[in-house]
Amino acid sequence: MRAIEYRSLTKHYKGSTLPSVDHVSATVDEGEFITILGSSGCGKTTLLKMTNRLIEPTEGQVVLFGEDISTVDEVVVRRRMGYVIQQVGLFPHMTIEDNIAVIPKVLKWDKERIDARVDELLEMVGLEPKEFRDRYPAQLSGGQQQRIGLARALVTDPKIMLLDEPFGAIDAITRLNLQNELKRLHDGTKKTFLFVTHDINEAFKLGNRVMIMNEGKLLQFDAPAEIVRNPADDFVNTLISSAREQEQFWKALEL
């Protein structure tokens, strides 16, 4: 089933010469893990935020499961999706349990249901409920906080997860562990993931398909192996070459 369709989606900010997102058209099937790759300012975060109406497009449409989201209340649209950002955004004065339970409380879930869901999600992201539910964000490492952010985004069991460079500020070892956990989580839930990154290794490791963007345009959208075999243009080829240069650097150190 088609989960997301971008129809000539465009965002042109006032005062800007070029559009941030320039007539992007693409479709995403339910259950895919899509990574969106590009350098800073290429439009990848704007594309993600138009998916849940945090930003409204200048032209074009976003269609979710056959429904044009411009016809749906923006709050309803956002509650249908999980959203994880680099800064996590946990409430420092609230316990981990209360942070995860924010939306369920708004939706007036009963306490028993909330407690069960908090425990389920903490276990899902690899944190022991008895040890973590009564802690505060300041008592957690960056990697643990990011796991809580992921749990909070999953709490209402959304069909679509939007992740905007969630591991960008985390050390290399923790980042690798979180990538593996996220891949395991996706394989277990089969939700549709859109994951923004500027790291080609991360994009190609996680995505079953990769969107490559530059200057607002979608240059290529395909499986990682196909992109490597047939880069669409010089920009994509340069990205691949840079990754291969890094690989050669590590091989040289082993000699």
PDB file of C-alpha atoms in Angstrom:
ATOM      1  CA  MET A   1       0.000   0.000   0.000  1.00  0.00           C
ATOM      2  CA  ARG A   2       1.218   3.510  -0.787  1.00  0.00           C
ATOM      3  CA  ALA A   3       1.892   5.384   2.449  1.00  0.00           C
ATOM      4  CA  ILE A   4       3.212   8.742   1.201  1.00  0.00           C
ATOM      5  CA  GLU A   5       3.037  10.552  -2.102  1.00  0.00           C
ATOM      6  CA  TYR A   6       4.737  13.858  -2.848  1.00  0.00           C
ATOM      7  CA  ARG A   7       3.172  15.579  -5.838  1.00  0.00           C
ATOM      8  CA  SER A   8       5.371  18.332  -7.281  1.00  0.00           C
ATOM      9  CA  LEU A   9       5.994  19.532  -3.716  1.00  0.00           C
ATOM     10  CA  THR A  10       7.581  22.983  -3.528  1.00  0.00           C
ATOM     11  CA  LYS A  11       8.525  25.401  -0.757  1.00  0.00           C
ATOM     12  CA  HIS A  12       9.716  28.883  -1.654  1.00  0.00           C
ATOM     13  CA  TYR A  13      10.518  31.064   1.350  1.00  0.00           C
ATOM     14  CA  LYS A  14       9.861  34.781   1.015  1.00  0.00           C
ATOM     15  CA  GLY A  15      13.036  36.678   0.153  1.00  0.00           C
ATOM     16  CA  SER A  16      14.856  33.575  -1.077  1.00  0.00           C
ATOM     17  CA  THR A  17      16.046  33.414  -4.689  1.00  0.00           C
ATOM     18  CA  LEU A  18      15.684  29.663  -5.059  1.00  0.00           C
ATOM     19  CA  PRO A  19      13.066  27.313  -3.583  1.00  0.00           C
ATOM     20  CA  SER A  20      14.068  25.275  -0.546  1.00  0.00           C
ATOM     21  CA  VAL A  21      12.205  22.300  -2.026  1.00  0.00           C
ATOM     22  CA  ASP A  22      11.782  22.359  -5.793  1.00  0.00           C
ATOM     23  CA  HIS A  23       8.935  20.332  -7.358  1.00  0.00           C
ATOM     24  CA  VAL A  24       9.707  17.052  -5.606  1.00  0.00           C
ATOM     25  CA  SER A  25       7.602  14.086  -6.721  1.00  0.00           C
ATOM     26  CA  ALA A  26       8.037  10.659  -5.135  1.00  0.00           C
ATOM     27  CA  THR A  27       6.080   7.785  -3.615  1.00  0.00           C
ATOM     28  CA  VAL A  28       6.826   5.715  -0.514  1.00  0.00           C
ATOM     29  CA  ASP A  29       5.235   2.342   0.151  1.00  0.00           C
ATOM     30  CA  GLU A  30       3.999   1.293   3.567  1.00  0.00           C
ATOM     31  CA  GLY A  31       6.713  -0.374   5.653  1.00  0.00           C
ATOM     32  CA  GLU A  32       9.675   1.157   3.816  1.00  0.00           C
ATOM     33  CA  PHE A  33      12.676   2.666   5.589  1.00  0.00           C
ATOM     34  CA  ILE A  34      13.515   5.749   3.511  1.00  0.00           C
ATOM     35  CA  THR A  35      16.590   7.831   4.221  1.00  0.00           C
ATOM     36  CA  ILE A  36      16.826  11.398   2.900  1.00  0.00           C
ATOM     37  CA  LEU A  37      20.439  12.349   2.232  1.00  0.00           C
ATOM     38  CA  GLY A  38      21.977  15.708   1.427  1.00  0.00           C
ATOM     39  CA  SER A  39      24.184  18.508   2.689  1.00  0.00           C
ATOM     40  CA  SER A  40      22.961  21.356   4.910  1.00  0.00           C
ATOM     41  CA  GLY A  41      20.415  23.571   3.163  1.00  0.00           C
ATOM     42  CA  CYS A  42      19.463  21.028   0.509  1.00  0.00           C
ATOM     43  CA  GLY A  43      15.799  20.952   1.582  1.00  0.00           C
ATOM     44  CA  LYS A  44      15.637  17.567   3.310  1.00  0.00           C
ATOM     45  CA  THR A  45      14.345  18.889   6.666  1.00  0.00           C
ATOM     46  CA  THR A  46      11.850  21.170   4.914  1.00  0.00           C
ATOM     47  CA  LEU A  47      10.553  18.151   2.988  1.00  0.00           C
ATOM     48  CA  LEU A  48      10.168  16.217   6.237  1.00  0.00           C
ATOM     49  CA  LYS A  49       8.358  19.078   7.975  1.00  0.00           C
ATOM     50  CA  MET A  50       5.933  19.471   5.082  1.00  0.00           C
ATOM     51  CA  THR A  51       5.051  15.802   5.588  1.00  0.00           C
ATOM     52  CA  ASN A  52       3.439  16.599   8.956  1.00  0.00           C
ATOM     53  CA  ARG A  53       2.400  20.195   8.190  1.00  0.00           C
ATOM     54  CA  LEU A  54       4.954  21.868  10.435  1.00  0.00           C
ATOM     55  CA  ILE A  55       5.679  23.775   7.225  1.00  0.00           C
ATOM     56  CA  GLU A  56       3.061  24.434   4.551  1.00  0.00           C
ATOM     57  CA  PRO A  57       4.093  24.009   0.901  1.00  0.00           C
ATOM     58  CA  THR A  58       4.043  26.843  -1.610  1.00  0.00           C
ATOM     59  CA  GLU A  59       2.857  24.424  -4.294  1.00  0.00           C
ATOM     60  CA  GLY A  60       2.066  20.749  -4.627  1.00  0.00           C
ATOM     61  CA  GLN A  61       0.551  18.140  -2.339  1.00  0.00           C
ATOM     62  CA  VAL A  62       1.438  15.611   0.337  1.00  0.00           C
ATOM     63  CA  VAL A  63      -0.861  12.585   0.236  1.00  0.00           C
ATOM     64  CA  LEU A  64      -0.855  10.106   3.137  1.00  0.00           C
ATOM     65  CA  PHE A  65      -2.608   6.789   2.587  1.00  0.00           C
ATOM     66  CA  GLY A  66      -4.610   8.382  -0.241  1.00  0.00           C
ATOM     67  CA  GLU A  67      -5.626  11.513   1.703  1.00  0.00           C
ATOM     68  CA  ASP A  68      -4.436  15.023   0.846  1.00  0.00           C
ATOM     69  CA  ILE A  69      -3.215  16.316   4.223  1.00  0.00           C
ATOM     70  CA  SER A  70      -4.113  19.922   3.354  1.00  0.00           C
ATOM     71  CA  THR A  71      -7.742  18.849   3.875  1.00  0.00           C
ATOM     72  CA  VAL A  72      -7.073  17.500   7.386  1.00  0.00           C
ATOM     73  CA  ASP A  73      -6.633  19.481  10.610  1.00  0.00           C
ATOM     74  CA  GLU A  74      -2.889  19.945  11.152  1.00  0.00           C
ATOM     75  CA  VAL A  75      -3.040  18.688  14.759  1.00  0.00           C
ATOM     76  CA  VAL A  76      -4.737  15.496  13.586  1.00  0.00           C
ATOM     77  CA  VAL A  77      -2.055  15.051  10.899  1.00  0.00           C
ATOM     78  CA  ARG A  78       0.763  15.377  13.460  1.00  0.00           C
ATOM     79  CA  ARG A  79      -0.829  12.982  15.915  1.00  0.00           C
ATOM     80  CA  ARG A  80      -0.909  10.331  13.217  1.00  0.00           C
ATOM     81  CA  MET A  81       2.897  10.421  12.963  1.00  0.00           C
ATOM     82  CA  GLY A  82       5.851  10.052  15.268  1.00  0.00           C
ATOM     83  CA  TYR A  83       8.430  12.844  15.099  1.00  0.00           C
ATOM     84  CA  VAL A  84      11.987  12.626  16.450  1.00  0.00           C
ATOM     85  CA  ILE A  85      14.542  15.430  16.246  1.00  0.00           C
ATOM     86  CA  GLN A  86      18.231  15.796  17.079  1.00  0.00           C
ATOM     87  CA  GLN A  87      17.593  17.932  20.164  1.00  0.00           C
ATOM     88  CA  VAL A  88      15.202  15.288  21.611  1.00  0.00           C
ATOM     89  CA  GLY A  89      13.053  17.945  23.338  1.00  0.00           C
ATOM     90  CA  LEU A  90      12.327  16.088  26.584  1.00  0.00           C
ATOM     91  CA  PHE A  91      10.678  18.128  29.350  1.00  0.00           C
ATOM     92  CA  PRO A  92      13.412  18.474  32.007  1.00  0.00           C
ATOM     93  CA  HIS A  93      11.012  18.868  34.966  1.00  0.00           C
ATOM     94  CA  MET A  94       9.107  15.674  34.116  1.00  0.00           C
ATOM     95  CA  THR A  95      10.089  12.066  34.763  1.00  0.00           C
ATOM     96  CA  ILE A  96      10.784   9.711  31.866  1.00  0.00           C
ATOM     97  CA  GLU A  97       7.405   8.094  32.447  1.00  0.00           C
ATOM     98  CA  ASP A  98       5.626  11.453  32.267  1.00  0.00           C
ATOM     99  CA  ASN A  99       7.596  12.492  29.181  1.00  0.00           C
ATOM    100  CA  ILE A 100       6.465   9.392  27.310  1.00  0.00           C
ATOM    101  CA  ALA A 101       2.896   9.766  28.576  1.00  0.00           C
ATOM    102  CA  VAL A 102       2.325  13.375  27.420  1.00  0.00           C
ATOM    103  CA  ILE A 103       0.118  12.583  24.412  1.00  0.00           C
ATOM    104  CA  PRO A 104      -1.723   9.625  26.001  1.00  0.00           C
ATOM    105  CA  LYS A 105      -2.734  11.951  28.848  1.00  0.00           C
ATOM    106  CA  VAL A 106      -3.985  14.527  26.342  1.00  0.00           C
ATOM    107  CA  LEU A 107      -5.963  11.729  24.692  1.00  0.00           C
ATOM    108  CA  LYS A 108      -7.332  10.764  28.140  1.00  0.00           C
ATOM    109  CA  TRP A 109      -5.996   7.219  28.233  1.00  0.00           C
ATOM    110  CA  ASP A 110      -6.596   5.532  31.608  1.00  0.00           C
ATOM    111  CA  LYS A 111      -3.639   5.085  33.970  1.00  0.00           C
ATOM    112  CA  GLU A 112      -3.427   1.331  33.539  1.00  0.00           C
ATOM    113  CA  ARG A 113      -3.150   1.645  29.763  1.00  0.00           C
ATOM    114  CA  ILE A 114      -0.524   4.402  30.049  1.00  0.00           C
ATOM    115  CA  ASP A 115       1.567   2.410  32.547  1.00  0.00           C
ATOM    116  CA  ALA A 116       1.508  -0.666  30.323  1.00  0.00           C
ATOM    117  CA  ARG A 117       2.464   1.324  27.224  1.00  0.00           C
ATOM    118  CA  VAL A 118       5.343   3.120  28.999  1.00  0.00           C
ATOM    119  CA  ASP A 119       6.792  -0.209  30.163  1.00  0.00           C
ATOM    120  CA  GLU A 120       6.336  -1.743  26.716  1.00  0.00           C
ATOM    121  CA  LEU A 121       8.116   1.138  24.978  1.00  0.00           C
ATOM    122  CA  LEU A 122      11.000   1.330  27.445  1.00  0.00           C
ATOM    123  CA  GLU A 123      11.653  -2.358  26.873  1.00  0.00           C
ATOM    124  CA  MET A 124      11.324  -1.844  23.108  1.00  0.00           C
ATOM    125  CA  VAL A 125      14.092   0.786  23.080  1.00  0.00           C
ATOM    126  CA  GLY A 126      16.318  -1.278  25.352  1.00  0.00           C
ATOM    127  CA  LEU A 127      15.830   0.453  28.724  1.00  0.00           C
ATOM    128  CA  GLU A 128      14.685  -1.370  31.872  1.00  0.00           C
ATOM    129  CA  PRO A 129      11.351   0.183  32.986  1.00  0.00           C
ATOM    130  CA  LYS A 130      11.949  -0.169  36.738  1.00  0.00           C
ATOM    131  CA  GLU A 131      15.324   1.520  36.409  1.00  0.00           C
ATOM    132  CA  PHE A 132      14.362   4.403  34.072  1.00  0.00           C
ATOM    133  CA  ARG A 133      10.706   5.375  34.387  1.00  0.00           C
ATOM    134  CA  ASP A 134      11.197   7.530  37.520  1.00  0.00           C
ATOM    135  CA  ARG A 135      14.398   9.223  36.383  1.00  0.00           C
ATOM    136  CA  TYR A 136      14.657  12.728  34.915  1.00  0.00           C
ATOM    137  CA  PRO A 137      16.228  13.600  31.548  1.00  0.00           C
ATOM    138  CA  ALA A 138      19.300  15.194  33.168  1.00  0.00           C
ATOM    139  CA  GLN A 139      20.090  11.803  34.738  1.00  0.00           C
ATOM    140  CA  LEU A 140      20.375  10.124  31.314  1.00  0.00           C
ATOM    141  CA  SER A 141      23.132  10.042  28.738  1.00  0.00           C
ATOM    142  CA  GLY A 142      22.589  11.566  25.297  1.00  0.00           C
ATOM    143  CA  GLY A 143      21.994   8.144  23.792  1.00  0.00           C
ATOM    144  CA  GLN A 144      19.482   7.230  26.499  1.00  0.00           C
ATOM    145  CA  GLN A 145      17.652  10.537  26.006  1.00  0.00           C
ATOM    146  CA  GLN A 146      17.410   9.835  22.283  1.00  0.00           C
ATOM    147  CA  ARG A 147      15.909   6.421  23.044  1.00  0.00           C
ATOM    148  CA  ILE A 148      13.282   8.137  25.220  1.00  0.00           C
ATOM    149  CA  GLY A 149      12.540  10.562  22.385  1.00  0.00           C
ATOM    150  CA  LEU A 150      12.002   7.584  20.108  1.00  0.00           C
ATOM    151  CA  ALA A 151       9.743   5.881  22.676  1.00  0.00           C
ATOM    152  CA  ARG A 152       7.672   9.045  23.035  1.00  0.00           C
ATOM    153  CA  ALA A 153       7.233   9.270  19.257  1.00  0.00           C
ATOM    154  CA  LEU A 154       6.050   5.648  19.151  1.00  0.00           C
ATOM    155  CA  VAL A 155       3.591   5.928  22.032  1.00  0.00           C
ATOM    156  CA  THR A 156       0.375   6.189  19.981  1.00  0.00           C
ATOM    157  CA  ASP A 157       1.591   3.504  17.537  1.00  0.00           C
ATOM    158  CA  PRO A 158       1.759   5.773  14.454  1.00  0.00           C
ATOM    159  CA  LYS A 159       2.026   4.242  11.002  1.00  0.00           C
ATOM    160  CA  ILE A 160       4.661   6.796   9.939  1.00  0.00           C
ATOM    161  CA  MET A 161       7.817   7.879  11.796  1.00  0.00           C
ATOM    162  CA  LEU A 162       9.687  11.053  10.834  1.00  0.00           C
ATOM    163  CA  LEU A 163      13.266  11.281  12.132  1.00  0.00           C
ATOM    164  CA  ASP A 164      15.303  14.453  11.559  1.00  0.00           C
ATOM    165  CA  GLU A 165      19.013  13.695  12.099  1.00  0.00           C
ATOM    166  CA  PRO A 166      18.193  12.073  15.460  1.00  0.00           C
ATOM    167  CA  PHE A 167      21.748  10.772  15.987  1.00  0.00           C
ATOM    168  CA  GLY A 168      23.630  13.829  14.708  1.00  0.00           C
ATOM    169  CA  ALA A 169      24.861  15.035  18.117  1.00  0.00           C
ATOM    170  CA  ILE A 170      25.763  11.616  19.536  1.00  0.00           C
ATOM    171  CA  ASP A 171      29.235  10.057  19.777  1.00  0.00           C
ATOM    172  CA  ALA A 172      30.271   7.518  17.151  1.00  0.00           C
ATOM    173  CA  ILE A 173      29.939   4.345  19.257  1.00  0.00           C
ATOM    174  CA  THR A 174      26.530   5.263  20.654  1.00  0.00           C
ATOM    175  CA  ARG A 175      25.407   6.353  17.184  1.00  0.00           C
ATOM    176  CA  LEU A 176      26.339   2.969  15.728  1.00  0.00           C
ATOM    177  CA  ASN A 177      24.434   1.172  18.503  1.00  0.00           C
ATOM    178  CA  LEU A 178      21.364   3.377  17.993  1.00  0.00           C
ATOM    179  CA  GLN A 179      21.442   2.770  14.232  1.00  0.00           C
ATOM    180  CA  ASN A 180      21.380  -0.966  14.880  1.00  0.00           C
ATOM    181  CA  GLU A 181      18.569  -0.597  17.419  1.00  0.00           C
ATOM    182  CA  LEU A 182      16.527   1.542  15.028  1.00  0.00           C
ATOM    183  CA  LYS A 183      16.978  -0.968  12.220  1.00  0.00           C
ATOM    184  CA  ARG A 184      15.880  -3.776  14.562  1.00  0.00           C
ATOM    185  CA  LEU A 185      12.903  -1.713  15.680  1.00  0.00           C
ATOM    186  CA  HIS A 186      11.813  -1.025  12.106  1.00  0.00           C
ATOM    187  CA  ASP A 187      12.151  -4.672  11.143  1.00  0.00           C
ATOM    188  CA  GLY A 188       9.952  -5.592  14.124  1.00  0.00           C
ATOM    189  CA  THR A 189       7.196  -3.029  13.568  1.00  0.00           C
ATOM    190  CA  LYS A 190       7.197  -2.581   9.762  1.00  0.00           C
ATOM    191  CA  LYS A 191       6.194   1.057  10.160  1.00  0.00           C
ATOM    192  CA  THR A 192       7.097   3.559   7.443  1.00  0.00           C
ATOM    193  CA  PHE A 193      10.253   5.479   8.429  1.00  0.00           C
ATOM    194  CA  LEU A 194      11.563   8.707   6.878  1.00  0.00           C
ATOM    195  CA  PHE A 195      15.028   9.444   8.248  1.00  0.00           C
ATOM    196  CA  VAL A 196      16.952  12.636   7.417  1.00  0.00           C
ATOM    197  CA  THR A 197      20.757  12.525   7.532  1.00  0.00           C
ATOM    198  CA  HIS A 198      23.804  14.163   5.969  1.00  0.00           C
ATOM    199  CA  ASP A 199      25.918  11.017   6.536  1.00  0.00           C
ATOM    200  CA  ILE A 200      26.100   8.811   3.444  1.00  0.00           C
ATOM    201  CA  ASN A 201      27.176   5.747   5.430  1.00  0.00           C
ATOM    202  CA  GLU A 202      24.188   6.126   7.754  1.00  0.00           C
ATOM    203  CA  ALA A 203      21.826   6.709   4.829  1.00  0.00           C
ATOM    204  CA  PHE A 204      22.978   3.662   2.886  1.00  0.00           C
ATOM    205  CA  LYS A 205      23.098   1.422   5.968  1.00  0.00           C
ATOM    206  CA  LEU A 206      19.573   2.190   7.168  1.00  0.00           C
ATOM    207  CA  GLY A 207      17.533   2.922   4.065  1.00  0.00           C
ATOM    208  CA  ASN A 208      16.047   0.269   1.838  1.00  0.00           C
ATOM    209  CA  ARG A 209      15.782   3.249  -0.536  1.00  0.00           C
ATOM    210  CA  VAL A 210      17.608   6.568  -0.394  1.00  0.00           C
ATOM    211  CA  MET A 211      16.460  10.016  -1.529  1.00  0.00           C
ATOM    212  CA  ILE A 212      19.430  12.154  -2.515  1.00  0.00           C
ATOM    213  CA  MET A 213      18.715  15.895  -2.513  1.00  0.00           C
ATOM    214  CA  ASN A 214      20.705  18.942  -3.559  1.00  0.00           C
ATOM    215  CA  GLU A 215      19.569  22.574  -3.798  1.00  0.00           C
ATOM    216  CA  GLY A 216      15.954  21.594  -3.238  1.00  0.00           C
ATOM    217  CA  LYS A 217      15.827  19.001  -6.001  1.00  0.00           C
ATOM    218  CA  LEU A 218      15.424  15.251  -5.681  1.00  0.00           C
ATOM    219  CA  LEU A 219      18.347  13.960  -7.735  1.00  0.00           C
ATOM    220  CA  GLN A 220      17.945  10.219  -7.238  1.00  0.00           C
ATOM    221  CA  PHE A 221      15.630   7.893  -5.313  1.00  0.00           C
ATOM    222  CA  ASP A 222      16.599   4.249  -5.368  1.00  0.00           C
ATOM    223  CA  ALA A 223      18.075   1.311  -3.471  1.00  0.00           C
ATOM    224  CA  PRO A 224      21.624   1.949  -2.179  1.00  0.00           C
ATOM    225  CA  ALA A 225      23.203  -0.695  -4.427  1.00  0.00           C
ATOM    226  CA  GLU A 226      21.518   0.752  -7.508  1.00  0.00           C
ATOM    227  CA  ILE A 227      22.692   4.277  -6.642  1.00  0.00           C
ATOM    228  CA  VAL A 228      26.266   3.022  -6.284  1.00  0.00           C
ATOM    229  CA  ARG A 229      26.069   1.185  -9.611  1.00  0.00           C
ATOM    230  CA  ASN A 230      24.324   3.969 -11.517  1.00  0.00           C
ATOM    231  CA  PRO A 231      24.741   7.431  -9.930  1.00  0.00           C
ATOM    232  CA  ALA A 232      22.286   9.867 -11.520  1.00  0.00           C
ATOM    233  CA  ASP A 233      24.687  12.788 -11.929  1.00  0.00           C
ATOM    234  CA  ASP A 234      28.040  14.281 -10.903  1.00  0.00           C
ATOM    235  CA  PHE A 235      26.776  15.321  -7.460  1.00  0.00           C
ATOM    236  CA  VAL A 236      25.682  11.780  -6.576  1.00  0.00           C
ATOM    237  CA  ASN A 237      28.904  10.395  -8.003  1.00  0.00           C
ATOM    238  CA  THR A 238      30.910  12.779  -5.806  1.00  0.00           C
ATOM    239  CA  LEU A 239      29.005  11.603  -2.715  1.00  0.00           C
ATOM    240  CA  ILE A 240      29.836   7.998  -3.487  1.00  0.00           C
ATOM    241  CA  SER A 241      33.462   8.835  -4.232  1.00  0.00           C
ATOM    242  CA  SER A 242      33.806  10.625  -0.876  1.00  0.00           C
ATOM    243  CA  ALA A 243      32.507   7.535   0.952  1.00  0.00           C
ATOM    244  CA  ARG A 244      34.950   5.327  -0.947  1.00  0.00           C
ATOM    245  CA  GLU A 245      37.839   7.650  -0.051  1.00  0.00           C
ATOM    246  CA  GLN A 246      36.980   7.249   3.639  1.00  0.00           C
ATOM    247  CA  GLU A 247      36.952   3.490   3.208  1.00  0.00           C
ATOM    248  CA  GLN A 248      40.395   3.569   1.575  1.00  0.00           C
ATOM    249  CA  PHE A 249      41.696   5.701   4.462  1.00  0.00           C
ATOM    250  CA  TRP A 250      40.726   3.029   7.009  1.00  0.00           C
ATOM    251  CA  LYS A 251      42.140   0.248   4.853  1.00  0.00           C
ATOM    252  CA  ALA A 252      45.442   2.124   4.606  1.00  0.00           C
ATOM    253  CA  LEU A 253      45.683   2.287   8.402  1.00  0.00           C
ATOM    254  CA  GLU A 254      45.390  -1.500   8.598  1.00  0.00           C
ATOM    255  CA  LEU A 255      48.431  -2.033   6.380  1.00  0.00           C
TER     256      LEU A 255
END
